[in-house]
Short mmCIF file of C-alpha atoms in Angstrom, two decimals:
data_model
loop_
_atom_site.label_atom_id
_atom_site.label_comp_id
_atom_site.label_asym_id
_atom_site.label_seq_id
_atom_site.Cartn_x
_atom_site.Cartn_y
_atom_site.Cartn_z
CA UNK J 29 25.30 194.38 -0.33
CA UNK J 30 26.09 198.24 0.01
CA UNK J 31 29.81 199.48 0.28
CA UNK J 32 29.39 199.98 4.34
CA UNK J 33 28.73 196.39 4.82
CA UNK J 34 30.71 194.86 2.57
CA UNK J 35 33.57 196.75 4.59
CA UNK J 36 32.36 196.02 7.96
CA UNK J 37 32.02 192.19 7.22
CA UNK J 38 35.64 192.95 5.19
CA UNK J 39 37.59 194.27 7.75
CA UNK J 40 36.41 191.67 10.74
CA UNK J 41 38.49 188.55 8.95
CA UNK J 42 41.53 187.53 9.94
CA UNK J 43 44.48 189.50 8.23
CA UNK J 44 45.42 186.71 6.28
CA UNK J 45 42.06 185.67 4.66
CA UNK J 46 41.71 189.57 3.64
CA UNK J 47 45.00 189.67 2.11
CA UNK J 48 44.41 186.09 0.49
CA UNK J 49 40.69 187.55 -1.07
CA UNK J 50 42.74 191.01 -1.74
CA UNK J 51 45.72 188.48 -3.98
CA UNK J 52 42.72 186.34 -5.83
CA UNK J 53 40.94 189.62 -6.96
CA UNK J 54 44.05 191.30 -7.84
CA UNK J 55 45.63 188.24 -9.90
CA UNK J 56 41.98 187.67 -11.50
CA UNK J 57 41.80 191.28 -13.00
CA UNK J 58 45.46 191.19 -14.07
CA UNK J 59 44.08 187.45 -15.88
CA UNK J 60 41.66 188.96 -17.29
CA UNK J 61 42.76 192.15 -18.63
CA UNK J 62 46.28 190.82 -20.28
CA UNK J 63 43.60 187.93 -21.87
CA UNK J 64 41.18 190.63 -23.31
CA UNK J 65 44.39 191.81 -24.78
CA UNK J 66 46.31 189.52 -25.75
CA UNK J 67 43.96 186.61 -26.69
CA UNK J 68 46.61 185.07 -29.10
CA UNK J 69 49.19 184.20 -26.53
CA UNK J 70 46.54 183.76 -23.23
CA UNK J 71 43.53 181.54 -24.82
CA UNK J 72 41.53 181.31 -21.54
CA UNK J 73 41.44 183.67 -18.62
CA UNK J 74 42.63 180.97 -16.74
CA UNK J 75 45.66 181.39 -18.55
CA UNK J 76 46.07 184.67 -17.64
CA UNK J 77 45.44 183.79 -14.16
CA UNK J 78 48.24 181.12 -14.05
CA UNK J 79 50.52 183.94 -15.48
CA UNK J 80 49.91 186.50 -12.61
CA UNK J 81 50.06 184.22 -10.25
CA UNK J 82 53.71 182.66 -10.95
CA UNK J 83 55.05 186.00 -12.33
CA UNK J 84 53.92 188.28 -9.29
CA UNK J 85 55.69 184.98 -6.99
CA UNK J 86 58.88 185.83 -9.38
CA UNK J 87 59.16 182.37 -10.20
CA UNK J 88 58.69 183.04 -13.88
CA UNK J 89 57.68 179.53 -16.14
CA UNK J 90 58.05 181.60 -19.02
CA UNK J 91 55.17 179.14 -20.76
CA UNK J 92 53.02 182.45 -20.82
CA UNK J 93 54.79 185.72 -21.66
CA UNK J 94 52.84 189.11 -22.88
CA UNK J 95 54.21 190.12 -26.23
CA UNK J 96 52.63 193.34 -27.38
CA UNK J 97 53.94 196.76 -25.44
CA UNK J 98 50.49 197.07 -23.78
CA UNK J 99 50.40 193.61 -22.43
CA UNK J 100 54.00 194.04 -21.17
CA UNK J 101 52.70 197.56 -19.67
CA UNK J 102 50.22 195.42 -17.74
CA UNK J 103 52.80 192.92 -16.62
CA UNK J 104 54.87 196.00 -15.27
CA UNK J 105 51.96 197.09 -12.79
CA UNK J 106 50.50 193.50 -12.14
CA UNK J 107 54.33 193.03 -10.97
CA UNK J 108 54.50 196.66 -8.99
CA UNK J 109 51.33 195.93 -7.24
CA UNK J 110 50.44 192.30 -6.81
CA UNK J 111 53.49 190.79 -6.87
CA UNK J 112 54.46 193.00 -3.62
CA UNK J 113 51.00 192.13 -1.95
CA UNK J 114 51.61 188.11 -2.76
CA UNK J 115 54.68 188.94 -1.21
CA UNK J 116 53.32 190.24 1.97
CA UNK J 117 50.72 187.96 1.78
CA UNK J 118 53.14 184.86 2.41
CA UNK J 119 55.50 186.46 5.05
CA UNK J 120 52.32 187.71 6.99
CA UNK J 121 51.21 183.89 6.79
CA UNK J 122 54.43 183.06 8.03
CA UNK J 123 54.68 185.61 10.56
CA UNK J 124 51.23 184.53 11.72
CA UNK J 125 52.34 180.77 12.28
CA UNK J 126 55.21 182.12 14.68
CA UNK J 127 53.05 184.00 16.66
CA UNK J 128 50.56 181.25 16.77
CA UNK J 129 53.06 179.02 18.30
CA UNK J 130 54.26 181.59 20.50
CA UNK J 131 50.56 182.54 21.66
CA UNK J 132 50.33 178.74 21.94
CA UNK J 133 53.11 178.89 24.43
CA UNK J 134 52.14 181.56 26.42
CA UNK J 135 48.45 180.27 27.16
CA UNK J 136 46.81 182.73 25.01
CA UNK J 137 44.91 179.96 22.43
CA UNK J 138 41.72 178.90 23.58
CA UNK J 139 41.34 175.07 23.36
CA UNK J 140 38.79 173.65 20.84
CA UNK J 141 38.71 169.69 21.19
CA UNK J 142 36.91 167.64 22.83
CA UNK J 143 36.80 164.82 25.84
CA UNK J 144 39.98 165.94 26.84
CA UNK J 145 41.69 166.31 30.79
CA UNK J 146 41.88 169.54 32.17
CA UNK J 147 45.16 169.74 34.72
CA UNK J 148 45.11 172.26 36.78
CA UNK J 149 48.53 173.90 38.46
CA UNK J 150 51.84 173.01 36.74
CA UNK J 151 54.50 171.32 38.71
CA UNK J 152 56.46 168.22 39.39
CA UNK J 153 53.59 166.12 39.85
CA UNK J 154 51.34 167.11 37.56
CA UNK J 155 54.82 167.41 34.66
CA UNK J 156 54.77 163.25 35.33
CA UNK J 157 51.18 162.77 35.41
CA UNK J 158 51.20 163.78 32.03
CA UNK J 159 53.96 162.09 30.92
CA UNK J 160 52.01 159.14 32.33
CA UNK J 161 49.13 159.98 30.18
CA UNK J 162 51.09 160.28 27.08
CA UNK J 163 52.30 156.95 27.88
CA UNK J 164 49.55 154.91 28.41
CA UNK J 165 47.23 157.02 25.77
CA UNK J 166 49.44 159.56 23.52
CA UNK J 167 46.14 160.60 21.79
CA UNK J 168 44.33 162.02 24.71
CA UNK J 169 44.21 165.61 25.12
CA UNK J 170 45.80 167.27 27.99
CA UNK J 171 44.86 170.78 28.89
CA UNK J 172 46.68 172.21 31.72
CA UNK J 173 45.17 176.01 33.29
CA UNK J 174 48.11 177.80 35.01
CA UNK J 175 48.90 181.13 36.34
CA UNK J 176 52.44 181.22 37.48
CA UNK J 177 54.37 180.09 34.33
CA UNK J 178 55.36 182.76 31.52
CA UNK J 179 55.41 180.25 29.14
CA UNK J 180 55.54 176.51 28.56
CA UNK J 181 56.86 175.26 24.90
CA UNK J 182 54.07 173.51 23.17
CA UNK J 183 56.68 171.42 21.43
CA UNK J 184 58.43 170.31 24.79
CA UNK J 185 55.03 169.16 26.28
CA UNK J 186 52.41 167.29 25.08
CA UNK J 187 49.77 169.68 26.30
CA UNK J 188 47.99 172.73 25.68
CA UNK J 189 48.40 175.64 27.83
CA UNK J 190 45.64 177.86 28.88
CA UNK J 191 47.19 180.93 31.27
CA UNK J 192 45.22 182.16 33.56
CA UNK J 193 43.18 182.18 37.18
CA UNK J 194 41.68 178.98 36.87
CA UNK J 195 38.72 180.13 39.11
CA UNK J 196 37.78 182.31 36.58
CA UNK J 197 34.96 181.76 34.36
CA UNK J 198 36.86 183.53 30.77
CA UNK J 199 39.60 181.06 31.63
CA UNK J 200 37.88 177.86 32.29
CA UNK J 201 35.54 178.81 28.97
CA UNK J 202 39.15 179.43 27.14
CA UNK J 203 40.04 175.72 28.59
CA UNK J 204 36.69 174.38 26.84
CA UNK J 205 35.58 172.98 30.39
CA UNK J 206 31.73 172.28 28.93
CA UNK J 207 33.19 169.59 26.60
CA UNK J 208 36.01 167.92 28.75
CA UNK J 209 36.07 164.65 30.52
CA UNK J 210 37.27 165.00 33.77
CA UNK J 211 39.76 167.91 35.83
CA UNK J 212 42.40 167.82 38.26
CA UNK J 213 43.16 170.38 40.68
CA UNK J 214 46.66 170.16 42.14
CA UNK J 215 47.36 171.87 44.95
CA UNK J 216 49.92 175.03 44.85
CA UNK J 217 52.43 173.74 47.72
CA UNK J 218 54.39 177.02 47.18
CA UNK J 219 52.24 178.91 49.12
CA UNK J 220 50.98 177.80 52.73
CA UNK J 221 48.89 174.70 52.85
CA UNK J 222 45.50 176.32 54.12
CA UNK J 223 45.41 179.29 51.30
CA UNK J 224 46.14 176.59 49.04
CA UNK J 225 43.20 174.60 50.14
CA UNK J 226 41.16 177.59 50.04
CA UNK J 227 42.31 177.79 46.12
CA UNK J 228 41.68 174.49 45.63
CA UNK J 229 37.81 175.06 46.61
CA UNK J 230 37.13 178.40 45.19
CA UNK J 231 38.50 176.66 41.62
CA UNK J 232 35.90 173.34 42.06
CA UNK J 233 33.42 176.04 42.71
CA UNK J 234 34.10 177.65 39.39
CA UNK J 235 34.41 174.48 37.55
CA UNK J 236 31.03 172.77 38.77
CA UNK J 237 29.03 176.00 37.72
CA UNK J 238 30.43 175.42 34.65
CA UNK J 239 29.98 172.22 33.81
CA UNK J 240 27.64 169.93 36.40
CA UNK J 241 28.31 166.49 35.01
CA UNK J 242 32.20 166.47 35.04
CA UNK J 243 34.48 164.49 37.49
CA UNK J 244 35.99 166.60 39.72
CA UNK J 245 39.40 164.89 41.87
CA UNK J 246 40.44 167.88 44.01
CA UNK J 247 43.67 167.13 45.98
CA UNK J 248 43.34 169.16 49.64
CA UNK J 249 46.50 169.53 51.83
CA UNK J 250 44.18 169.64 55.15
CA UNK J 251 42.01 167.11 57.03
CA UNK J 252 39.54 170.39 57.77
CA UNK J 253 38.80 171.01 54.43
CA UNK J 254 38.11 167.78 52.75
CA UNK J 255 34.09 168.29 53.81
CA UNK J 256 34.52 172.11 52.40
CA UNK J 257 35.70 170.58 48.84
CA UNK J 258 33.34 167.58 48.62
CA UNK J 259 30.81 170.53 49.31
CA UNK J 260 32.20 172.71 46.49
CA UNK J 261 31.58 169.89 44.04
CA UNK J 262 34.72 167.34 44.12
CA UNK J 263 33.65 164.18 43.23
CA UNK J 264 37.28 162.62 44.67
CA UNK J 265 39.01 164.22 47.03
CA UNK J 266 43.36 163.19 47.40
CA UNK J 267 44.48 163.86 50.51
CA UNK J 268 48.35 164.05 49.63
CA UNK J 269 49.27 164.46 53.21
CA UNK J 270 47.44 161.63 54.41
CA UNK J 271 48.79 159.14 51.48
CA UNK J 272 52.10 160.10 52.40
CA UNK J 273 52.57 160.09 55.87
CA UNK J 274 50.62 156.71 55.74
CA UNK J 275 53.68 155.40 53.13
CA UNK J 276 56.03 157.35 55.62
CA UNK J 277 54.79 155.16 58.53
CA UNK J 278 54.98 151.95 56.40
CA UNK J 279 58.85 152.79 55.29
CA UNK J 280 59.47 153.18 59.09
CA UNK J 281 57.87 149.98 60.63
CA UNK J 282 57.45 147.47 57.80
CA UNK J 283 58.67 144.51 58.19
CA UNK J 284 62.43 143.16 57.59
CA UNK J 285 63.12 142.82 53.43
CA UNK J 286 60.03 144.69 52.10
CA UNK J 287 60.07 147.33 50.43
CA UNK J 288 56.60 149.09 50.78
CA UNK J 289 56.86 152.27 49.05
CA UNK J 290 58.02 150.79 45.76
CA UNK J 291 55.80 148.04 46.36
CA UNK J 292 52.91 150.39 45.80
CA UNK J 293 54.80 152.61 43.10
CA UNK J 294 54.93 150.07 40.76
CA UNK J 295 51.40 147.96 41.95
CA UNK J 296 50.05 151.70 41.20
CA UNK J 297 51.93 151.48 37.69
CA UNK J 298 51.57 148.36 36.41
CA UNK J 299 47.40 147.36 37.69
CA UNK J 300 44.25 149.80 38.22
CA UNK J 301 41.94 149.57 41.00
CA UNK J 302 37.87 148.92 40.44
CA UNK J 303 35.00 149.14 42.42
CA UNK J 304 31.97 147.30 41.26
CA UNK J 305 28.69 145.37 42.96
CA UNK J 306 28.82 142.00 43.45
CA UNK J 307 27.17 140.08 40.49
CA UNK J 308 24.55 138.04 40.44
CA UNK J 309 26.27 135.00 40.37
CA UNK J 310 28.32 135.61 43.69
CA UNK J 311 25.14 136.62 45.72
CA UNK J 312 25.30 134.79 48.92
CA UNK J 313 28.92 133.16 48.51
CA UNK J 314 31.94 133.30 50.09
CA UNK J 315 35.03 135.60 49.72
CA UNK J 316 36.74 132.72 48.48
CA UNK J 317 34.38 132.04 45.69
CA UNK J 318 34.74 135.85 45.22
CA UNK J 319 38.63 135.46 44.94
CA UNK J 320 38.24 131.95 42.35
CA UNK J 321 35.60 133.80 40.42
CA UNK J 322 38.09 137.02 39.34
CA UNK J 323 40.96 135.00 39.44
CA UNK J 324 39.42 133.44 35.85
CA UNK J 325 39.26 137.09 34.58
CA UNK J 326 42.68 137.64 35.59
CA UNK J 327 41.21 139.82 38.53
CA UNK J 328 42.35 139.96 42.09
CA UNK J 329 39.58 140.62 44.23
CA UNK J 330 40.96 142.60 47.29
CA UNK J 331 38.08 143.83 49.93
CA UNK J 332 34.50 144.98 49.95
CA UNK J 333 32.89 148.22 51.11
CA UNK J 334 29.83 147.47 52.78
CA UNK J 335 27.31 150.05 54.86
CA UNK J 336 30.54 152.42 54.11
CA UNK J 337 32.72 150.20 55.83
CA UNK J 338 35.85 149.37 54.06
CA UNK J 339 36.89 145.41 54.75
CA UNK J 340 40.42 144.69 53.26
CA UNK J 341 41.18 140.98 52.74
CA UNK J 342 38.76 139.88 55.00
CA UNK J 343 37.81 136.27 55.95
CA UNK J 344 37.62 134.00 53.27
CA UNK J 345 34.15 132.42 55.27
CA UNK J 346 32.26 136.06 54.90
CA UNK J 347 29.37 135.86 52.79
CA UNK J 348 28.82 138.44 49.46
CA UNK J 349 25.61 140.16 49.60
CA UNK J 350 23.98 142.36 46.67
CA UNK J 351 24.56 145.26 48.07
CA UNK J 352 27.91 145.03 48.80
CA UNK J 353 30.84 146.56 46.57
CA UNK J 354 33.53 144.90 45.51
CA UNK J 355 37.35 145.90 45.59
CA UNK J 356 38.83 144.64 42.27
CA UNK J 357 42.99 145.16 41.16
CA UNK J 358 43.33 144.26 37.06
CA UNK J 359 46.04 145.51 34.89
CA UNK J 360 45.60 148.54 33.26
#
């Protein structure tokens, strides 16, 4: 390897591994030198190694000490020149590790990991969902893409912050999208409802060129563009408005001593909802049967979704067929 290459492979490394390499060579040649001289008092060049190291840190054993005027020459320039680049060597490590966790904070690291959530837009819902996560599962990785916040403290958070327009392809590659499990896209309700929308679909877009596999749940603020976003690539589409004003309308009518919206706060909490196809042994009996059957798994079986038609506690007398899918509720 010729000088030119050794210094252009030299001079792409980090900072820190070139003034690590920079220490080891420095403290090697003082070893060996002050061995070659004084063989006596530094058997091995090891020795000599052990002795440039903790003299140029100042911390000074004293088991090895140069005795002739040469070797104590030596010591005086091993000292002037690599003790002040071991020196720099560990605040520049330290300085790094700040500015790590400060980059970390400011969305500047790109993520590495693997199977991991991707969260997209930062605010009061998406803070608890991943509090929620952390609760149920505190060793699944969070990634949340965000271009409004400055900053969000990696220590305060159990996430890691990519900032940036998440309908960019630099960001979403920063946010590892190939290798995650599944995204959500929260919508910005800051701004008004359609442009939001529009948001929403341009950053599906992005994501399904990016990775074609990967569940998409894309939450859209209006009726009109629910068929634009199931277009775009979302494999679940939230329609927060329509959830709500549904719970609204429940809250206003229900009936006397209920209670439905924390009814469904905590059912949502405490049980997950499944949707499988009826199993062999249920083909061609009741919904009763159906409900007996879970109920031995510890499984509440709600409806079924047949020919896209969604039957909620239906007669107990209708009949299961194979192609039907089941409604199940099981805890989580």
């Amino acid at each position: 390897m010729n000088l030119e290459s050794f210094k252009h492979i030299f001079y792409r490394m980090p900072v820190v591994v070139r003034l690590l390499l920079a220490v080891c060579v420095l403290m090697l040649f003082f070893g060996t030198i002050i061995h070659l001289i004084e063989p006596q008092e530094f058997p091995t060049v090891f020795d000599g190694v052990w002795w440039a190291f903790v003299t140029g840190a100042t911390v000074g054993y004293g088991d090895y000490i140069p005795l002739t005027i040469i070797g104590r020459v030596v010591g005086i320039l091993m000292i002037l020149s690599g003790g002040g680049m071991l020196t720099f060597y560990i605040t520049t490590l330290a300085a790094k590790t700040i500015n790590h966790e400060s980059d970390l904070s400011e969305g500047k690291v790109s993520f590495n990991g693997k199977n991991h959530i991707v969260i997209v837009g930062w605010n009061e819902r998406t803070r608890q969902l991943v509090e929620m996560i952390a609760d149920k599962d505190a060793n699944q990785e969070v990634v949340l893409i965000d271009r409004t916040l400055s900053e969000l403290p990696y220590r305060h958070y159990p996430v890691h912050y990519i900032h940036g327009d998440p309908s960019e392809d630099a960001v979403l590659v920063q946010a590892n999208i190939e290798e995650a499990e599944s995204v959500m896209i929260s919508s910005d309700i800051t701004i008004k409802e359609r442009k939001a929308d529009i948001d929403t679909i341009l950053t599906t877009v992005a994501v399904r060129g990016n990775n074609q596999d990967i569940p998409i749940n894309a939450e859209i603020l209006t009726i009109s563009q629910v068929e634009n976003a199931i277009r775009a690539g979302a494999d679940t589409v939230i329609g927060s408005n329509d959830f709500m004003s549904t719970l609204f309308y429940h809250e206003l009518f229900h009936k006397k001593y209920t209670r439905p919206f924390e009814t469904v706060l905590n059912l949502l909490n405490e049980q997950q909802f499944s949707h499988i196809k009826t199993p062999e042994e249920l083909e061609g009996s009741s919904f009763r049967e159906g409900v007996d059957f879970f109920l031995d798994n510890h499984e509440l079986l709600l409806g079924i979704i047949r020919d896209g038609n969604w039957m909620m506690n239906p007669s107990q007398e209708i009949i299961l067929d194979n192609d039907d899918t089941l409604i199940i509720l099981s805890a989580w």
